[in-house]
Amino acid sequence: NAGVTQTPKFQVLKTGQSMTLQCAQDMNHEYMSWYRQDPGMGLRLIHYSVGAGITDQGEVPNGYNVSRSTTEDFPLRLLSAAPSQTSVYFCASRPNRENYEQYFGPGTRLTVT
Amino acid sequence: RKEVEQDPGPFNVPEGATVAFNCTYSNSASQSFFWYRQDCRKEPKLLMSVYSSGNEDGRFTAQLNRASQYISLLIRDSKLSDSATYLCVVNSDTGRRALTFGSGTRLQVQP
């Protein structure tokens, strides 16, 4: 099993550009999440999904969209990048809503200039 | 007040030392507690769950104190490879079934 994979590993964007961060898992997990990690702030939940076709907002959803057309994939779209979105983005998955043992992807380091 | 609070450290300890970290949480309805380990520029990885009666995994012991709303992690016989940031994680967001992460405590084990 590859676990949770994310692409790209690094990305530099100019203000106003859009892009999609890819996330996939091969563990047949129902619950997937996107977090951002900033220095001194811990991981903050952006969006999450409890299954294919179902997504919802987390703590800091503004400026981001998600979709979940399959169990395996959970892409995160930045609509119009801003310098405040410079961060490390982690995708995570876990078996279901009740099982909190979560597995993370390797992360995407995004810089917005 | 943050939902999950940790001392950021760093804790600098010699090899072989015993070190303990505490973490406090604000939501008394929280039911699930975890410690994650994060190496520099890597993803967090689950270290251990924390059970009500306390639990041990090799050199690592986790304790939960519901009355005072804190959890602890004790590392005995520290190794150089234990150097990392330790994240306290709580399911304080019971509506979303989401996890809330502390900012982490950095441990540096020195030879």
XYZ file of C-alpha atoms in Angstrom:
224
model
C 0.000 0.000 0.000
C 1.197 3.490 -0.848
C -0.949 4.961 1.956
C -1.751 8.642 1.408
C -0.014 10.337 -1.509
C 0.102 14.027 -2.335
C 1.308 15.981 -5.335
C 3.105 18.242 -5.874
C 5.659 18.289 -3.040
C 6.531 21.944 -3.652
C 4.749 24.738 -5.493
C 5.277 28.461 -5.999
C 2.322 30.530 -7.174
C 1.812 34.173 -7.955
C -1.013 36.045 -6.249
C -4.271 35.425 -8.083
C -3.294 32.119 -9.687
C -5.333 29.013 -9.067
C -4.172 25.446 -8.648
C -5.216 22.038 -7.379
C -3.376 20.008 -4.778
C -3.886 16.308 -5.360
C -4.463 13.708 -2.658
C -5.129 9.995 -3.000
C -5.333 7.061 -0.604
C -5.439 3.331 -1.289
C -6.684 2.134 2.105
C -10.405 2.385 1.285
C -10.816 4.999 4.012
C -14.126 6.834 4.167
C -12.946 9.970 6.017
C -10.470 12.348 4.398
C -9.288 15.797 5.484
C -7.146 18.686 4.397
C -5.070 20.648 6.917
C -2.712 23.554 6.745
C 0.217 23.909 9.123
C 1.687 27.284 9.965
C 4.471 27.998 12.483
C 3.194 28.153 16.067
C -0.403 27.413 15.083
C -0.665 23.668 14.801
C -2.623 21.948 12.077
C -5.918 23.592 11.153
C -8.705 21.783 9.349
C -9.662 23.283 5.974
C -12.242 20.836 4.588
C -13.176 17.259 5.198
C -15.210 14.461 3.641
C -16.971 11.535 5.290
C -17.420 9.650 2.028
C -17.652 9.945 -1.740
C -19.951 12.800 -2.719
C -19.986 14.365 0.763
C -17.785 17.291 1.777
C -17.984 19.923 4.488
C -16.107 22.915 5.793
C -13.556 22.825 8.536
C -12.108 25.596 10.649
C -10.474 27.674 7.854
C -12.309 26.979 4.554
C -12.216 30.417 2.928
C -10.336 30.486 -0.370
C -10.424 26.714 -0.842
C -12.750 24.246 -2.556
C -12.835 20.458 -2.411
C -14.640 17.632 -4.157
C -14.853 13.891 -3.510
C -16.020 12.038 -6.595
C -14.352 8.761 -5.573
C -13.371 7.160 -2.266
C -9.703 7.366 -3.230
C -9.266 10.996 -4.316
C -9.764 14.253 -2.454
C -8.298 17.241 -4.343
C -8.008 20.710 -2.789
C -8.431 23.685 -5.075
C -7.070 27.155 -4.366
C -9.361 29.548 -6.204
C -7.234 32.722 -6.283
C -4.000 32.342 -4.360
C -3.058 34.923 -1.740
C 0.196 35.326 0.246
C -1.747 34.333 3.391
C -2.142 30.867 1.865
C 1.607 30.266 2.017
C 1.751 27.171 4.202
C 2.364 23.444 4.331
C -0.721 21.468 3.320
C -1.362 17.957 4.574
C -3.991 15.545 3.382
C -5.077 12.839 5.816
C -7.364 9.846 5.848
C -8.842 7.540 8.447
C -11.164 4.542 8.218
C -14.420 6.303 9.162
C -16.001 8.966 11.392
C -15.719 6.860 14.528
C -12.117 5.688 14.092
C -9.750 8.580 14.820
C -6.485 6.890 13.864
C -5.423 9.170 11.090
C -2.762 8.787 8.408
C -1.119 11.745 6.719
C 0.350 12.328 3.294
C 3.878 13.783 2.971
C 2.630 17.335 2.511
C 2.802 20.087 -0.089
C 4.876 23.196 0.617
C 3.153 26.120 -1.065
C 4.581 29.612 -1.429
C 2.448 32.435 -2.807
C 4.356 35.522 -3.899
C -7.901 30.240 24.914
C -6.620 27.535 22.552
C -8.557 24.262 22.580
C -5.371 22.262 22.962
C -2.325 23.828 24.601
C 1.227 22.589 24.752
C 4.522 24.021 25.927
C 6.423 24.587 22.663
C 9.797 23.825 24.267
C 12.394 23.026 23.141
C 13.177 20.417 25.732
C 16.896 19.689 25.498
C 17.779 16.459 27.289
C 20.787 14.128 27.310
C 20.568 10.605 25.957
C 19.175 8.229 28.553
C 17.143 10.885 30.333
C 13.468 10.665 31.163
C 11.327 13.508 29.850
C 7.646 14.307 30.240
C 5.314 16.545 28.269
C 1.901 17.759 29.301
C -0.975 19.009 27.232
C -4.230 20.625 28.365
C -7.539 20.608 26.506
C -10.555 22.837 27.005
C -13.515 20.732 25.840
C -14.673 18.503 28.674
C -16.761 16.472 26.167
C -13.624 15.198 24.395
C -13.425 11.417 24.311
C -10.413 10.501 22.211
C -6.808 11.505 22.794
C -3.618 10.863 20.902
C 0.051 11.687 20.680
C 1.526 12.182 17.219
C 5.186 12.569 16.357
C 6.371 14.938 13.636
C 9.939 14.953 12.368
C 11.351 18.115 10.824
C 9.694 18.817 7.453
C 7.756 15.546 7.538
C 4.157 14.556 8.088
C 2.736 13.787 11.539
C 2.598 10.107 12.435
C 0.498 8.473 15.117
C 2.663 7.595 18.122
C 0.010 6.260 20.458
C -3.567 6.590 21.579
C -4.212 7.631 25.180
C -6.629 5.486 27.164
C -8.446 6.389 30.362
C -6.455 3.899 32.414
C -3.147 5.017 30.942
C -1.106 2.944 28.547
C 2.454 2.050 27.771
C 4.269 1.212 24.559
C 7.882 0.312 25.189
C 9.641 3.405 26.512
C 6.554 5.588 26.060
C 3.795 6.020 28.630
C 0.666 8.091 28.109
C -1.694 9.219 30.872
C -5.064 10.944 30.866
C -6.440 13.078 33.691
C -10.058 13.918 32.869
C -10.680 15.882 36.050
C -7.887 18.334 35.254
C -8.273 17.961 31.468
C -4.721 17.128 30.630
C -2.805 14.322 29.012
C 0.853 13.509 29.407
C 3.566 11.656 27.550
C 6.563 10.196 29.361
C 9.610 9.031 27.428
C 12.122 6.921 29.328
C 15.736 6.261 28.309
C 15.660 8.921 25.582
C 17.382 8.110 22.296
C 18.812 10.511 19.733
C 16.116 9.228 17.366
C 13.397 10.528 19.719
C 14.276 14.089 18.669
C 11.105 15.404 17.053
C 8.035 17.511 17.742
C 5.293 15.781 19.718
C 1.735 16.819 18.930
C -1.116 16.430 21.378
C -4.375 15.634 19.560
C -7.927 15.638 20.889
C -11.341 15.105 19.316
C -12.696 18.372 20.682
C -14.793 19.003 17.563
C -17.429 16.399 18.263
C -19.835 17.694 15.578
C -17.460 17.168 12.691
C -15.775 14.197 14.338
C -12.653 16.241 13.638
C -9.396 16.243 15.532
C -7.849 19.339 17.101
C -4.073 19.502 17.127
C -1.832 21.253 19.602
C 1.062 23.293 18.253
C 3.538 20.694 19.453
C 6.422 20.345 21.896
C 9.873 20.103 20.433
C 12.283 17.564 21.927
C 16.004 17.583 21.230
C 17.960 14.653 22.636
C 21.663 15.377 22.842
C 24.596 12.931 22.878
